CSV table of C-alpha atoms in Angstrom, one decimal:
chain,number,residue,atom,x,y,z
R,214,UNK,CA,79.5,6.1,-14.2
R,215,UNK,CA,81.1,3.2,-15.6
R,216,UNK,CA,84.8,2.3,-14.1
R,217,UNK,CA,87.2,4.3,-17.0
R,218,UNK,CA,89.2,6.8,-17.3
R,219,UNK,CA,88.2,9.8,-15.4
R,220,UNK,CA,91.0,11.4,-13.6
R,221,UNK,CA,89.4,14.5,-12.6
R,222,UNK,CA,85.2,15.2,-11.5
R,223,UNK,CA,83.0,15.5,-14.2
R,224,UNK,CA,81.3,18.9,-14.5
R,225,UNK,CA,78.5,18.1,-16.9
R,226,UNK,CA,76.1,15.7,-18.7
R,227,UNK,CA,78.0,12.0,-19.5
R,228,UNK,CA,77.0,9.1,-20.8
R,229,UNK,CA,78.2,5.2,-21.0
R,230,UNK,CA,77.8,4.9,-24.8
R,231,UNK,CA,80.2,3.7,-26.6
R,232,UNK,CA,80.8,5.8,-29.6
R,233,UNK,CA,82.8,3.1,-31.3
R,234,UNK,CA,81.6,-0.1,-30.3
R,235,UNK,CA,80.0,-2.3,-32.8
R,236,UNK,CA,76.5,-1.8,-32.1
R,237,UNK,CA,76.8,1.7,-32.6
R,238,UNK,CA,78.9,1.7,-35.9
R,239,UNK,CA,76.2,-0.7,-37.4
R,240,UNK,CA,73.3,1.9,-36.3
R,241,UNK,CA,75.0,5.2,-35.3
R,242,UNK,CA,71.5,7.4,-35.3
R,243,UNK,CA,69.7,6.7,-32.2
R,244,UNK,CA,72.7,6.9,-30.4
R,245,UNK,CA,73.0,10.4,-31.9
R,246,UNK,CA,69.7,11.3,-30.5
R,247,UNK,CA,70.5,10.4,-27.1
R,248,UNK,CA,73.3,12.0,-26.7
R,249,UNK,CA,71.8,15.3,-28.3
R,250,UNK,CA,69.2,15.0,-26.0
R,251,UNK,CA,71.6,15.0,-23.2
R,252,UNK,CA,73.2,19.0,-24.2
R,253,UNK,CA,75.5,20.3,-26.2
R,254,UNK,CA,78.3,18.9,-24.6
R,255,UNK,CA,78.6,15.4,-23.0
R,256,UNK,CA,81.3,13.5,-21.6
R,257,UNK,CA,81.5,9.5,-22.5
R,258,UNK,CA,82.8,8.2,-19.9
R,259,UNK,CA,83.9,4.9,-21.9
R,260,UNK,CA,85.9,7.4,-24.5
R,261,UNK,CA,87.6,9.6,-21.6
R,262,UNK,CA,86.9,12.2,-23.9
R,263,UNK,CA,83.9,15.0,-24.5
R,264,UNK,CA,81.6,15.0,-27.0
R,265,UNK,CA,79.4,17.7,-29.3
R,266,UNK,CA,76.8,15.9,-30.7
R,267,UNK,CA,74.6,19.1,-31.5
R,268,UNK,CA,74.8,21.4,-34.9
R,269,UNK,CA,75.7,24.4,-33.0
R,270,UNK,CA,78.3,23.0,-30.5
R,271,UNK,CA,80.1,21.4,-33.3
R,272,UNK,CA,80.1,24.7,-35.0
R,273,UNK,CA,81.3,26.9,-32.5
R,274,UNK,CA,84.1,24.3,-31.6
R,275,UNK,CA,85.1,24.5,-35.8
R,276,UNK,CA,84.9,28.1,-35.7
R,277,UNK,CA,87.3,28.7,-32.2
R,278,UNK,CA,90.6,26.4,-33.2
R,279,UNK,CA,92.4,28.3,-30.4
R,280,UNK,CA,90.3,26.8,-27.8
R,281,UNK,CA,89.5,23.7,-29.2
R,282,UNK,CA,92.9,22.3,-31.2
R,283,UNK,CA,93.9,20.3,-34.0
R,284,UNK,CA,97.4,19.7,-32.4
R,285,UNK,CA,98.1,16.6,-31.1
R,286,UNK,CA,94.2,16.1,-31.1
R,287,UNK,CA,92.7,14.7,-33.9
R,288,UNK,CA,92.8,10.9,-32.4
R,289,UNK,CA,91.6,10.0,-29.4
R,290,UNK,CA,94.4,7.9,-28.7
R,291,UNK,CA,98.3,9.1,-28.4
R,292,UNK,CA,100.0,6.7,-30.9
R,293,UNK,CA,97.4,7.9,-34.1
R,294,UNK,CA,98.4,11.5,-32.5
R,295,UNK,CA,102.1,10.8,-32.5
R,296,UNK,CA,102.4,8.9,-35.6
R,297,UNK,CA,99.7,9.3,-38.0
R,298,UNK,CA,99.3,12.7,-38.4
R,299,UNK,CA,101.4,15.0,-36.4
R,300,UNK,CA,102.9,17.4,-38.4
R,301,UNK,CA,100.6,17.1,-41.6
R,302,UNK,CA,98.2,20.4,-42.8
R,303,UNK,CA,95.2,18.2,-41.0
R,304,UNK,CA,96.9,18.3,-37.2
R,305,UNK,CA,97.8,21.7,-37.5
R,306,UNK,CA,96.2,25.2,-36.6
R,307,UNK,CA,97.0,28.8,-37.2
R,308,UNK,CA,100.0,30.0,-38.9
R,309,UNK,CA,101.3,26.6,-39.5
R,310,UNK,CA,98.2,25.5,-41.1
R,311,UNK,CA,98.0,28.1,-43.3
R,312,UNK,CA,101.9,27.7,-44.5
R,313,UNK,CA,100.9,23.9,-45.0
R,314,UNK,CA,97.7,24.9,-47.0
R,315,UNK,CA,99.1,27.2,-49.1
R,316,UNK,CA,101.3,24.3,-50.7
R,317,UNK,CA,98.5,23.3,-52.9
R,318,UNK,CA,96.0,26.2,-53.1
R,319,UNK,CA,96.5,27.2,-56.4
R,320,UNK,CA,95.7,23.2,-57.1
R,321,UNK,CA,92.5,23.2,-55.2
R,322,UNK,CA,91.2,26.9,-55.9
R,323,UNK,CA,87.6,27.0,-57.8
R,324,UNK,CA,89.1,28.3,-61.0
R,325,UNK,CA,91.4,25.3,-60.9
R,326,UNK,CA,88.9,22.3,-60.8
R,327,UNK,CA,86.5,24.1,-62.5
R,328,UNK,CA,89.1,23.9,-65.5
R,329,UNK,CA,89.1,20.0,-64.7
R,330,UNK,CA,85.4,19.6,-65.1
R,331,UNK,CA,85.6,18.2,-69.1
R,332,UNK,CA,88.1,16.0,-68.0
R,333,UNK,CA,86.5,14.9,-65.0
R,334,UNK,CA,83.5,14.1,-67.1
R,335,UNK,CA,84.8,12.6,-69.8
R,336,UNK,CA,86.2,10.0,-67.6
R,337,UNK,CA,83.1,9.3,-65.8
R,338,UNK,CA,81.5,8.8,-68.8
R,339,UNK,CA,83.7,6.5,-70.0
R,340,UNK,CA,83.9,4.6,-67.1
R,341,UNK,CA,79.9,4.5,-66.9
R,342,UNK,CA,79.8,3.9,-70.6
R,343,UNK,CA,82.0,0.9,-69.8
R,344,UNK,CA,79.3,-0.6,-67.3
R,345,UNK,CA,76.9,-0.6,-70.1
R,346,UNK,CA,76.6,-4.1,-71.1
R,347,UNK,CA,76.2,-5.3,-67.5
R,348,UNK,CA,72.5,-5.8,-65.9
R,349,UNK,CA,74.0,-4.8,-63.2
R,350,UNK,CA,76.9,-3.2,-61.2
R,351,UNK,CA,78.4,-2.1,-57.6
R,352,UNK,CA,78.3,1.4,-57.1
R,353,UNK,CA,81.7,1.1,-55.0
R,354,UNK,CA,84.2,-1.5,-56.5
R,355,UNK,CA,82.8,-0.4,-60.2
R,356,UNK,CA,82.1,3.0,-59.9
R,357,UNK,CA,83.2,5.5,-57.4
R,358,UNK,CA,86.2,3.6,-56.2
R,359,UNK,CA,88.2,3.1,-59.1
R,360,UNK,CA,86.6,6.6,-60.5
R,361,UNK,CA,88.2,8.8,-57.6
R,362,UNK,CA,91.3,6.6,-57.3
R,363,UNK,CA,91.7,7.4,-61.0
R,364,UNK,CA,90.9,11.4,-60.3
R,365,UNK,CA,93.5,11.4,-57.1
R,366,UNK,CA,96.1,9.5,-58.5
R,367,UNK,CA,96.3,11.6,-61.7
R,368,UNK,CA,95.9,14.7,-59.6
R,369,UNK,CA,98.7,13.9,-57.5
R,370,UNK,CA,100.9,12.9,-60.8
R,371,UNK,CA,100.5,9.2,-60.5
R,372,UNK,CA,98.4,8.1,-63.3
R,373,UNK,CA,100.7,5.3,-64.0
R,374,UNK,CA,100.5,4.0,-60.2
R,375,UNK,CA,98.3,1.3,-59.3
R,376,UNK,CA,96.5,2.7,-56.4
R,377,UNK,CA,93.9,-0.1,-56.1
R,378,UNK,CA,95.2,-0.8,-52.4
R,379,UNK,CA,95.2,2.6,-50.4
R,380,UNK,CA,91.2,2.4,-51.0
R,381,UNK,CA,91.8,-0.2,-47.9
R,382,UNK,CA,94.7,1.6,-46.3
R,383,UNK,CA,92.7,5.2,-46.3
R,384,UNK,CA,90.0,3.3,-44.4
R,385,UNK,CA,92.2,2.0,-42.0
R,386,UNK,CA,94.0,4.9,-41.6
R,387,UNK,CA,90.4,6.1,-39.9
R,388,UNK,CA,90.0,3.8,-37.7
R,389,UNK,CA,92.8,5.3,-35.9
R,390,UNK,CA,91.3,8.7,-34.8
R,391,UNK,CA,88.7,6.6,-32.7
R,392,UNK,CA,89.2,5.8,-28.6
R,393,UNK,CA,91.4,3.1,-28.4
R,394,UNK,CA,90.2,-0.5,-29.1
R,395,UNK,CA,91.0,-3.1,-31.5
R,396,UNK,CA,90.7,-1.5,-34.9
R,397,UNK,CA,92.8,1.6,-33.9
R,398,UNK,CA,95.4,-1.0,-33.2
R,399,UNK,CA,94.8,-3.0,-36.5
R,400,UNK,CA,95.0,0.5,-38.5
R,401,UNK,CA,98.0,1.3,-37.3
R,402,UNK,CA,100.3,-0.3,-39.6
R,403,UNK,CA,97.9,0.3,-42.8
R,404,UNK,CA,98.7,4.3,-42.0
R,405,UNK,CA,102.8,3.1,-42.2
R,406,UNK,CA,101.8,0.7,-45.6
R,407,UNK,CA,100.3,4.1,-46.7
R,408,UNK,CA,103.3,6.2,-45.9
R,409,UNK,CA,106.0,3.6,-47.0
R,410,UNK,CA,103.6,3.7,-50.2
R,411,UNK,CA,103.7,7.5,-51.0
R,412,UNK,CA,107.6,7.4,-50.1
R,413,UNK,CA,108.2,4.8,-52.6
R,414,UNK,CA,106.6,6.4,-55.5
R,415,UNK,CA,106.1,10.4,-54.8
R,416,UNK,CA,109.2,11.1,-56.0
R,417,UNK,CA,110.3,13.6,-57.8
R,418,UNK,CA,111.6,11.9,-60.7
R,419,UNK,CA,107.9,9.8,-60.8
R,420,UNK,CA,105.6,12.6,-61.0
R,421,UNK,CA,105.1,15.2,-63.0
R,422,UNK,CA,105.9,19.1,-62.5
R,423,UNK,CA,102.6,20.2,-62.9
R,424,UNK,CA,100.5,17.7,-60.3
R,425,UNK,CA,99.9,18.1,-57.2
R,426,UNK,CA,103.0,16.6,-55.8
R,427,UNK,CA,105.2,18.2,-58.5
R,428,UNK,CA,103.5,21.3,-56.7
R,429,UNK,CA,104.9,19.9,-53.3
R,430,UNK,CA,108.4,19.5,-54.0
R,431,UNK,CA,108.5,22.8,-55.8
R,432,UNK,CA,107.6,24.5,-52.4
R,433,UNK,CA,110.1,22.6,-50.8
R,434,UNK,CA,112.7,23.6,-53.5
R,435,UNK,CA,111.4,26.9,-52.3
R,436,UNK,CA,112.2,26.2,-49.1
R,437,UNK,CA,108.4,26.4,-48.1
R,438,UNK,CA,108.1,23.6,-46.6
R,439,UNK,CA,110.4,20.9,-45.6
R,440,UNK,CA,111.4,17.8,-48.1
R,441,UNK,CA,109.7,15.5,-45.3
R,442,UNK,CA,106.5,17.0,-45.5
R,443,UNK,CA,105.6,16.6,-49.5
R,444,UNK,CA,104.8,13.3,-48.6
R,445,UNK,CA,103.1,14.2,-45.7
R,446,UNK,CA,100.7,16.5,-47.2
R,447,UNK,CA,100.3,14.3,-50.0
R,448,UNK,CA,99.2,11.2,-47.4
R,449,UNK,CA,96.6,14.1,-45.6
R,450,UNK,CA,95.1,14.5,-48.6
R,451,UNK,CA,95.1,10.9,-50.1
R,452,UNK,CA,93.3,10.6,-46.8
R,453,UNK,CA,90.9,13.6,-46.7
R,454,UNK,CA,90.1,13.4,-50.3
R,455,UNK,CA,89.7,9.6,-51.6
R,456,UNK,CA,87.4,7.7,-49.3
R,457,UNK,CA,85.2,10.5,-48.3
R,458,UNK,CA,84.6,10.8,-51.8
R,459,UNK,CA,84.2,7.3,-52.8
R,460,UNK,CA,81.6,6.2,-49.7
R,461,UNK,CA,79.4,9.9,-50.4
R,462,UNK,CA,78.9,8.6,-54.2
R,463,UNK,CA,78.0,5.0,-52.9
R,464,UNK,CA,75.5,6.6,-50.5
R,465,UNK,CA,73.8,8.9,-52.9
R,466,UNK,CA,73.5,6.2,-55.3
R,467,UNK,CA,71.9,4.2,-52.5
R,468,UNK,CA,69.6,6.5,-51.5
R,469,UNK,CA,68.5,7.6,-55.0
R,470,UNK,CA,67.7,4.6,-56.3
R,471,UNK,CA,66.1,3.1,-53.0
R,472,UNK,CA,63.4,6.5,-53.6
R,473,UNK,CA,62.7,6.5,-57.2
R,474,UNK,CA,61.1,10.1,-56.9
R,475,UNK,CA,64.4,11.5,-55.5
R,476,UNK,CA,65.8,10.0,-58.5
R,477,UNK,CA,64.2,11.6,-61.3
R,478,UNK,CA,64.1,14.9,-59.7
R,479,UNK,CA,68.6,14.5,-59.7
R,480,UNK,CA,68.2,12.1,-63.4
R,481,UNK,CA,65.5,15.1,-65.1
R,482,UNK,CA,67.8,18.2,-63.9
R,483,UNK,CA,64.9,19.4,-61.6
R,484,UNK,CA,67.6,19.8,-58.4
R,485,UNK,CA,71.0,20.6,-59.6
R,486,UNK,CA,73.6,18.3,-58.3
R,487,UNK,CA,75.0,20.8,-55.8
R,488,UNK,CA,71.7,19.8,-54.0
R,489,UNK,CA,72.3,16.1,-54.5
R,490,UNK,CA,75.9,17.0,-53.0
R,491,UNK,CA,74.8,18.8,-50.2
R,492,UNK,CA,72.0,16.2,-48.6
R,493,UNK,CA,74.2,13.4,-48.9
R,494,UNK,CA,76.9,14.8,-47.0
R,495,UNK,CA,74.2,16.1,-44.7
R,496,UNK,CA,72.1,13.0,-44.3
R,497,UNK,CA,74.9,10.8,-43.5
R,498,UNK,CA,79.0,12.3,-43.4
R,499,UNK,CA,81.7,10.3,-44.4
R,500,UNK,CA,83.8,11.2,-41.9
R,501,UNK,CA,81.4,10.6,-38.8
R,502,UNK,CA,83.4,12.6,-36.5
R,503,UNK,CA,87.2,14.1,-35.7
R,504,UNK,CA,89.1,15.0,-32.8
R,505,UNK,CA,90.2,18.2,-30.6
R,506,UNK,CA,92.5,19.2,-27.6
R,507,UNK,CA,90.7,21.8,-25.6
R,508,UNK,CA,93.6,24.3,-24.8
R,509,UNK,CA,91.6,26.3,-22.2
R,510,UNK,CA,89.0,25.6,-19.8
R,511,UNK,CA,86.4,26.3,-21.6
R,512,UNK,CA,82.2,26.0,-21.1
R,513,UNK,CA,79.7,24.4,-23.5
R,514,UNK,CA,76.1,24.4,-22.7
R,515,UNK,CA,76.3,23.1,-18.8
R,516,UNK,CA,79.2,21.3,-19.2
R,517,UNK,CA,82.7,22.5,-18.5
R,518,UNK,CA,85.6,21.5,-19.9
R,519,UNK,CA,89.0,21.5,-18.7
R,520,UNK,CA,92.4,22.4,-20.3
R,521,UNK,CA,94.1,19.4,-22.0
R,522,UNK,CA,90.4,17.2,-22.5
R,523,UNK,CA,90.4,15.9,-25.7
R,524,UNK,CA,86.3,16.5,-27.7
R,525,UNK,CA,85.0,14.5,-30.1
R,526,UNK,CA,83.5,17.1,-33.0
R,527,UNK,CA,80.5,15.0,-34.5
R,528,UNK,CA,79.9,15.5,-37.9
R,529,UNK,CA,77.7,12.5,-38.5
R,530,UNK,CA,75.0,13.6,-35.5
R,531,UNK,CA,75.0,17.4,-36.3
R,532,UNK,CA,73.9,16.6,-39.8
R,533,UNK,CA,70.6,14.7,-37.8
R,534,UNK,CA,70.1,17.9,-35.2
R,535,UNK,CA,66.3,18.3,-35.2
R,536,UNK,CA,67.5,22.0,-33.6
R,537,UNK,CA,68.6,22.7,-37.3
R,538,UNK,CA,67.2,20.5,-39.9
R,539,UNK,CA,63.6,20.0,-38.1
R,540,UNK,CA,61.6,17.2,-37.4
R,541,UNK,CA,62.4,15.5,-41.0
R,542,UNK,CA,66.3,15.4,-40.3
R,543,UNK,CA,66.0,11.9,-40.4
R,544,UNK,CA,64.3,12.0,-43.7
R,545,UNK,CA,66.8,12.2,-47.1
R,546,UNK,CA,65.3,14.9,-49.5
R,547,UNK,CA,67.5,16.5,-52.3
R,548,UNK,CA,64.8,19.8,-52.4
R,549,UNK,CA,66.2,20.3,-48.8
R,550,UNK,CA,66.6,24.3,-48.8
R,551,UNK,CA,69.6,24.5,-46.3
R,552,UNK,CA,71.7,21.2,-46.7
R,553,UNK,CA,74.8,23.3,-48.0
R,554,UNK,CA,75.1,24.0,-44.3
R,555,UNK,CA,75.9,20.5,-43.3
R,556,UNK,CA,79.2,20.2,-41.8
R,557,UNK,CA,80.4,17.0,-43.2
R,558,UNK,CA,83.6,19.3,-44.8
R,559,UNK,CA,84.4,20.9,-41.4
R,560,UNK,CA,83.8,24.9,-41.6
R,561,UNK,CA,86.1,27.8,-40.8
R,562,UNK,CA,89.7,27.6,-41.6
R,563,UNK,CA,89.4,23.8,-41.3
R,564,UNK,CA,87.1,24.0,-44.4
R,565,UNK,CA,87.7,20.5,-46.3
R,566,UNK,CA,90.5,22.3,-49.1
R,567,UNK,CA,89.1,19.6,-51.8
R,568,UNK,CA,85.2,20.4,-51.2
R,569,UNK,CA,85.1,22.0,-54.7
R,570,UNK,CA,86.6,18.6,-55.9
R,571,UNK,CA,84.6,16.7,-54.7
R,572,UNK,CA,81.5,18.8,-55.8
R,573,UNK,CA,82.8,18.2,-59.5
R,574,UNK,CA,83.0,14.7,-59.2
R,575,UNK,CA,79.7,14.2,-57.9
R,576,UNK,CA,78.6,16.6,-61.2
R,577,UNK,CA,80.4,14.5,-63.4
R,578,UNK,CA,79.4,10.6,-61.9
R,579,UNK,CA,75.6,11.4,-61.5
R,580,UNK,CA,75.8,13.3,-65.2
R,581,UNK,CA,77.1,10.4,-66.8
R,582,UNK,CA,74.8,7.9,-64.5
R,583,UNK,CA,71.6,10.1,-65.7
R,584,UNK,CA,72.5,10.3,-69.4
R,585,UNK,CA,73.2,6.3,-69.7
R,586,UNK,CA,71.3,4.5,-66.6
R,587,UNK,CA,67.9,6.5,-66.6
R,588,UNK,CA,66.3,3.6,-64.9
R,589,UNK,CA,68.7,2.8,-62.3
R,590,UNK,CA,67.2,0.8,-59.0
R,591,UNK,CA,68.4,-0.8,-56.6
R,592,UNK,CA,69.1,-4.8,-57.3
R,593,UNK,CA,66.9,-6.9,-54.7
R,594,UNK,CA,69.1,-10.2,-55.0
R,595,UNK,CA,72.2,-8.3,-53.8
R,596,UNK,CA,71.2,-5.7,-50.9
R,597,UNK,CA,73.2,-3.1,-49.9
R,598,UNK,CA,76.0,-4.3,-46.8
R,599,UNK,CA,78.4,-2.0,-44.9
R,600,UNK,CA,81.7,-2.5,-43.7
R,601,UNK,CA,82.3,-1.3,-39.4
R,602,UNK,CA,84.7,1.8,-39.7
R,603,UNK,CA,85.5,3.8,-36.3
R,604,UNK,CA,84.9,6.9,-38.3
R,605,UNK,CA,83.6,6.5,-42.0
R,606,UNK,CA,80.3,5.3,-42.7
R,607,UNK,CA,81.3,2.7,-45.0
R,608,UNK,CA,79.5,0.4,-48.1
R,609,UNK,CA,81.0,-3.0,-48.8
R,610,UNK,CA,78.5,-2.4,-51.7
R,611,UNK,CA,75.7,-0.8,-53.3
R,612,UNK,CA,74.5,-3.3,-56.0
R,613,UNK,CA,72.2,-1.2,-58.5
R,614,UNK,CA,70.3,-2.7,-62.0
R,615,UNK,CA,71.2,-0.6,-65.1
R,616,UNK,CA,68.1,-2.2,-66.9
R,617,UNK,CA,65.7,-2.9,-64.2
């Protein structure tokens, strides 16, 4: 074992990878399959923390929230737990998570974004329509970026709000869940920008009555909630719901039009976008991976682990589990049978609340995309770069011909 922090013995598989190291971040995969290969429960000894690498482990964990906790767990590091996102619906379990939930689940029902769906389409036509005299474009600045910051922003009764800068806050704000090390620190004060942002402008007389955070401060009129936490659930999620979105478009776009067949089976209707939807969030989750405090001793595979360890739940590896997706899980295929099971959302009462959301937008950007760029392709003078996130799977961008 390397020298870190282990202040107890070990009782299980471990492992000196480091999760979030740059190496890693740049090629997350084969990591994945090492630690998967090591059981369904590992402890990194550089992270001082467990980890579930394996489809079913990460399962069970979602589906048990009274062993393995939300509260004051979600980081791996005390000051993202303290500060980013204790007390907000994402850091909470039980009782209290469903009294923070119910704030906006009218908002976020099925029936409710399905009555969004013209809406949401006619702006993604528009803004694809817009793209039209351009050879080419970047799927993230030009298209899902300022297409979801438009959706949130107007959800949340903001239309008139330039949000062009939480794009880069949200991501920082992820760098804080990771282990400790430089980004965490670095994100730190994007979370506060983020916060200090939402406080200037979430106000009740800047909104309007019938968005999201009209929706907020009604519950708090109601006494549902407390005045303090409108902004907070609106900053969970701003964070859930915008760059999840944005880098899931960027990758389908990328891995459509690098497979031209997988492309006209999405353009031609033959797989409905539900499919498309599914595999992408499968194939490669925005969110790689969240945090837990394990509030019982508790066993997992041959590991045990003791009350107070914090586990590392990873999305981003049970979506490549050869256990559950077979020996092509490595292999993007939109006719994949089962990829609505991925667990890129999270499952159980931890369900993603804007999954149905984001399901529409997808419907409505790869509609408007297959009605007005049928021979999208990938642009060879510009490849595709990332940016190094501690817990998204970010594009810098995703350049694409519209007339190749």
């Amino acid at each position: 074992m390397t020298e870190s922090a282990i202040s107890q013995p070990v009782s299980g598989p471990s492992s000196p990878l480091d999760l979030f190291g740059d190496e890693v971040l740049a090629d997350p995969y084969p990591a994945y399959a090492e630690l998967r290969a090591l059981g369904p429960a590992v402890y990194a000894e550089r992270l001082n923390a467990w980890v579930l690498p394996r489809y079913d482990s990460v399962k069970a964990a979602l589906l048990d929230p009274e062993t393995f906790s939300s509260v004051n767990g979600l980081h791996l590091n005390p000051e993202g737990n303290q500060w980013v996102t204790a007390g907000s619906v994402l850091a909470a379990d039980g009782l209290e998570h469903a009294r923070l939930r119910r704030v906006l689940s009218k908002q976020l029902a099925p029936r409710a974004i399905r009555d969004l769906a013209d809406s949401l389409r006619a702006r993604a036509d528009e803004l694809v329509v817009s793209l039209a005299d351009r050879d080419s474009f970047d799927a993230v600045t030009d298209l899902a970026a300022p297409y979801v910051t438009g959706v949130i922003l107007e959800l949340m009764g903001l239309p008139h709000v330039d949000g062009s800068g939480l794009v880069k806050q949200v991501e920082s704000v992820f760098d804080t869940f990771a282990a400790p090390n430089p980004r965490v620190y670095a994100g730190l004060p994007a979370a506060q920008a983020m916060f200090e942002f939402l406080q200037t402008v979430a106000t009740r007389d800047n909104v309007s009555p019938d968005s999201w955070l009209g929706a907020a401060h009604a519950a708090a009129d109601r006494g549902e909630i407390a005045e303090i936490e409108c902004v907070m659930t609106m900053a969970a999620y701003t964070t859930a719901g915008m760059d999840t979105t944005i880098h899931a478009i960027a990758t389908a776009v990328q891995m459509l039009t690098s497979d031209r067949e997988q492309w006209e089976l999405v353009r031609d209707g033959k797989v409905p976008y539900e499919a498309l939807f599914g595999e992408t969030l499968r194939y490669e989750a925005p969110i790689q991976g969240f945090g837990r405090r394990v509030m019982r001793e508790t066993t997992v595979g041959d590991a045990t682990i003791p009350e107070g360890a914090q586990v590392w739940l990873m999305f981003g590896s049970s979506g490549r589990d050869e256990a559950k997706w077979g020996a092509d899980a490595d292999v993007f295929d939109v006719r994949r049978p089962d990829a609505a099971d991925h667990l890129a959302l999270g499952f159980g009462t931890h369900l993603c609340a804007g999954n149905h959301l984001a399901l529409m937008e997808f419907d409505a950007v790869f509609g408007a995309l297959a009605r007005h760029f049928p021979g999208l392709a990938p642009d060879p003078a510009a490849p595709p770069t990332r940016v190094l996130n501690n817990v998204l799977r970010i594009w810098d961008r995703v350049n694409v011909l519209t007339r190749p």
